[in-house]
CSV table of C-alpha atoms in Angstrom, one decimal:
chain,number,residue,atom,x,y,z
A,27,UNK,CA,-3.1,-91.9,-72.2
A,28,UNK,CA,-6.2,-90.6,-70.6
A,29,UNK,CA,-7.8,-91.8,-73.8
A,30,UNK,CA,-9.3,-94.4,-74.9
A,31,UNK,CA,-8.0,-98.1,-75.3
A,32,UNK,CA,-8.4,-100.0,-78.7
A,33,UNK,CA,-9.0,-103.8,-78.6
A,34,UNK,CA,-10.7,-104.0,-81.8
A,35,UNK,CA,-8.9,-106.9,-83.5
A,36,UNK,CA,-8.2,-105.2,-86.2
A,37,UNK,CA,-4.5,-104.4,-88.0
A,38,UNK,CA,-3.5,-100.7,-87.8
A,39,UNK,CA,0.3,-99.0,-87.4
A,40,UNK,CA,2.1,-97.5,-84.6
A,41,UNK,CA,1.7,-94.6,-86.2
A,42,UNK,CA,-2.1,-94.5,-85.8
A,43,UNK,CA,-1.4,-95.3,-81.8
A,44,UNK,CA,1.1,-92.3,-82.2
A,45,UNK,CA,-1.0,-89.8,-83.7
A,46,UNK,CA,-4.2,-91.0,-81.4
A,47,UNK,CA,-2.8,-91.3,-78.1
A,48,UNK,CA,-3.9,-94.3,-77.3
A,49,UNK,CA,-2.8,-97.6,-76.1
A,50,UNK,CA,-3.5,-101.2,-77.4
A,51,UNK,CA,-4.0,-104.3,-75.5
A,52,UNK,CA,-3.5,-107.6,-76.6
A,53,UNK,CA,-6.5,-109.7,-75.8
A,54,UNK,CA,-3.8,-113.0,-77.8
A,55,UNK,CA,-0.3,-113.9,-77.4
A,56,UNK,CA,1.1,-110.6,-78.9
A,57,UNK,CA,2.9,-107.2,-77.0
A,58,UNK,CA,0.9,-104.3,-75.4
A,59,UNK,CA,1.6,-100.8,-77.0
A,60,UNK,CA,1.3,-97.8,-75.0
A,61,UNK,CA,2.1,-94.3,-75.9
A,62,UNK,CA,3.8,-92.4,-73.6
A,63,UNK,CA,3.8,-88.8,-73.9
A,64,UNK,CA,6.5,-87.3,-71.9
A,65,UNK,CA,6.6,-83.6,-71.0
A,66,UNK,CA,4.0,-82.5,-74.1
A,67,UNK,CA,6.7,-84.4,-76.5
A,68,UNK,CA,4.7,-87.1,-78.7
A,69,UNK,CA,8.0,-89.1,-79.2
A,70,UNK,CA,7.8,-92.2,-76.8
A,71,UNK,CA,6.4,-95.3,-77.0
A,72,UNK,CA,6.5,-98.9,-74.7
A,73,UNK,CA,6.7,-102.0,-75.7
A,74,UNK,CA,6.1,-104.6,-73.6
A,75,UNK,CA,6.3,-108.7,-74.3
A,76,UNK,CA,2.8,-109.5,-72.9
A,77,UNK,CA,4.1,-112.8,-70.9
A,78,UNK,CA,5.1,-109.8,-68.5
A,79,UNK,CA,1.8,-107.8,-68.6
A,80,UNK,CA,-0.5,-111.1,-68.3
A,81,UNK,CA,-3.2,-110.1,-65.6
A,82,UNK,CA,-2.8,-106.1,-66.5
A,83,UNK,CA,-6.7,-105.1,-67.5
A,84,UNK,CA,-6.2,-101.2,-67.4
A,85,UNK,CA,-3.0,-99.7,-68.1
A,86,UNK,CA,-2.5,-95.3,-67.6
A,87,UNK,CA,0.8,-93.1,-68.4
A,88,UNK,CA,1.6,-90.8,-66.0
A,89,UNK,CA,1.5,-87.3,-67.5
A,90,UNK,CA,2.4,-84.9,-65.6
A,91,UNK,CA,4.8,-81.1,-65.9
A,92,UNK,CA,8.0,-81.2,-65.2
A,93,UNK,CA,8.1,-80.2,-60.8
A,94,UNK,CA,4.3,-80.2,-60.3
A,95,UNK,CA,1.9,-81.8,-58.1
A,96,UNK,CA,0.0,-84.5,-60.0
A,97,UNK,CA,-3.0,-86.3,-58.8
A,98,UNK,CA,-4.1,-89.9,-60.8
A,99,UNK,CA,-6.9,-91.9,-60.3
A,100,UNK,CA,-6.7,-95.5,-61.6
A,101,UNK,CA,-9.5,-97.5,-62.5
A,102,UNK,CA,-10.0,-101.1,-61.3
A,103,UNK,CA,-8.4,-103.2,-63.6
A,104,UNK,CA,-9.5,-107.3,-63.0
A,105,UNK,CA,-7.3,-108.6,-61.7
A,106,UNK,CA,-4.4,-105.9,-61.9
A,107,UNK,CA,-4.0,-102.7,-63.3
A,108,UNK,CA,-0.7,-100.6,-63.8
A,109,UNK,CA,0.9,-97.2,-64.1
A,110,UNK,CA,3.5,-96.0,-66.4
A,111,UNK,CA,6.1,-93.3,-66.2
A,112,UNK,CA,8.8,-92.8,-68.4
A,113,UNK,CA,10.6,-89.5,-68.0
A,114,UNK,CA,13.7,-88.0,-66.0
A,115,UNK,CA,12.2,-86.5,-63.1
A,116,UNK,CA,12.1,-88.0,-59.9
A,117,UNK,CA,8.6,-89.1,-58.4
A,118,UNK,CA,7.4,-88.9,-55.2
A,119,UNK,CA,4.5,-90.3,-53.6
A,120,UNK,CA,2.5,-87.8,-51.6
A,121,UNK,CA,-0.8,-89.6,-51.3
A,122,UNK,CA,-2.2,-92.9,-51.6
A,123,UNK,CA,-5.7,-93.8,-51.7
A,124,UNK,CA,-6.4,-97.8,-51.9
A,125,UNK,CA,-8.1,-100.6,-50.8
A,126,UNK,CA,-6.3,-102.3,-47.2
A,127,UNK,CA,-6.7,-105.6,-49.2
A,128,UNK,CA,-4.7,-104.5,-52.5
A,129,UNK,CA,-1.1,-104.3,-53.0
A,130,UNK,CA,1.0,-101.7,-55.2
A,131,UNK,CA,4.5,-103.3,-57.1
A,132,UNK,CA,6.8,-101.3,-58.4
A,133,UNK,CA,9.1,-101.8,-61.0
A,134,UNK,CA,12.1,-100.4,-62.4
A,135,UNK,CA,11.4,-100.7,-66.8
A,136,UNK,CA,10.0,-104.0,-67.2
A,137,UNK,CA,7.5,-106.1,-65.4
A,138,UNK,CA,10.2,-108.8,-64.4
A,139,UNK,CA,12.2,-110.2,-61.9
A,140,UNK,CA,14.5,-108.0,-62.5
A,141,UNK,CA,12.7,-104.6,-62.8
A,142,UNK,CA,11.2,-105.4,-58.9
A,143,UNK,CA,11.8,-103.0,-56.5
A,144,UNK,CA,8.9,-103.3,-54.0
A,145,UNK,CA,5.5,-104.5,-53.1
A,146,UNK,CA,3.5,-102.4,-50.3
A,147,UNK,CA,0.2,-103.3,-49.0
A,148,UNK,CA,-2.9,-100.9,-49.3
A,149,UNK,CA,-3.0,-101.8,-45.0
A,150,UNK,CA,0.4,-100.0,-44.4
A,151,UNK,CA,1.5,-97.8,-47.6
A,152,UNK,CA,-0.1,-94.9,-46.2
A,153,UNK,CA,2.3,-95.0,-43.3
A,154,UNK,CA,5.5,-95.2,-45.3
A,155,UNK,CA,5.0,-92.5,-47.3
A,156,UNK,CA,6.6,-90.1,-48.7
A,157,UNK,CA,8.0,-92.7,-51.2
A,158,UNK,CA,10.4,-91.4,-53.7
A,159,UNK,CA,11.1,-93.3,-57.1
A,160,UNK,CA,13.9,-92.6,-59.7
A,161,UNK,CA,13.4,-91.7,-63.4
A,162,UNK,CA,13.2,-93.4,-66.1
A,163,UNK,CA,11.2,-95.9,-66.6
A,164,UNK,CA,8.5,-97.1,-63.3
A,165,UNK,CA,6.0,-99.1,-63.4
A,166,UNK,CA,3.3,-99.1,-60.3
A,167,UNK,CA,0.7,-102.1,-60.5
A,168,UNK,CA,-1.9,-102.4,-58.2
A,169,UNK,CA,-3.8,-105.7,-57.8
A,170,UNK,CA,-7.1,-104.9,-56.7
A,171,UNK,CA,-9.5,-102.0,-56.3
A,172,UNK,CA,-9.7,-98.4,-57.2
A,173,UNK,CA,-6.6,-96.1,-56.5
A,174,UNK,CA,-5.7,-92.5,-56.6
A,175,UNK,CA,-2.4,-91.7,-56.2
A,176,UNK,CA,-0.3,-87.7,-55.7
A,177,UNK,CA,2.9,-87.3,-56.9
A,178,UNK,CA,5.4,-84.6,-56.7
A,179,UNK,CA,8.2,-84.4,-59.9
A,180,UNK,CA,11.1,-82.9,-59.3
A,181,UNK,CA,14.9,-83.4,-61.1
């Protein structure tokens, strides 16, 4: 999902987002598409209602081998911008670099009320860590600034 992001408004299939890797972001009242590619297998894909995702700007998947250290910068997004990994190892967080004024949510699946885990603030994350998050599906938004995050998978 390193790739590029298509907001053309123009019709194409999910099988062009499949075969291109890339993700599609509603700029109406539709559903974001992002392809997730999970361990090299080209077989996943997220849909999300875009009531939940209203505010996202730039959305990334998380990407990374199976128990390795994995290092992801993610771009501003204005106002928010999110992470996305779907897979069955657990992830922990290492490493945080992000603005003291911007906060990271995390959520189990879907950007709801009831996918919430946890908020942290950029001004004490650093402290808390390591953080460990299950599999499946987790969703990290950050609202504000530019972030690099380090995670270690493992399961």
């Amino acid at each position: 999902m390193d790739r590029q992001t298509s907001r053309q408004p123009r019709a194409f299939s999910l099988y062009h987002l499949y075969l291109k890797s890339n993700q599609y972001l509603s700029s109406g009242q539709m559903i974001y598409v992002v392809n997730v590619q999970t361990r090299n297998v080209m077989d996943q894909l997220l849909v999300q209602e875009a009531g939940y995702t209203k505010g996202i700007t730039a959305y990334e998947g998380l990407n990374c081998p199976p128990s390795s250290t994995c290092r992801k910068p993610l771009q501003p997004g204005n106002p928010k911008s999110g992470l996305v990994y779907i897979g069955n190892q657990t992830q922990t967080l290492t490493a945080i670099t992000m603005d003291k004024t911007s906060s990271l949510s995390v959520y189990y699946g879907g950007i709801t009320n009831f996918g919430f885990f946890r908020t942290y603030t950029g001004s004490t994350i650093r402290s808390l860590l390591p953080l460990t998050f299950s599999p499946g599906i987790t969703q990290y938004i950050i609202s504000g600034g530019r972030t690099s995050f380090t995670f270690q998978f493992s399961g």
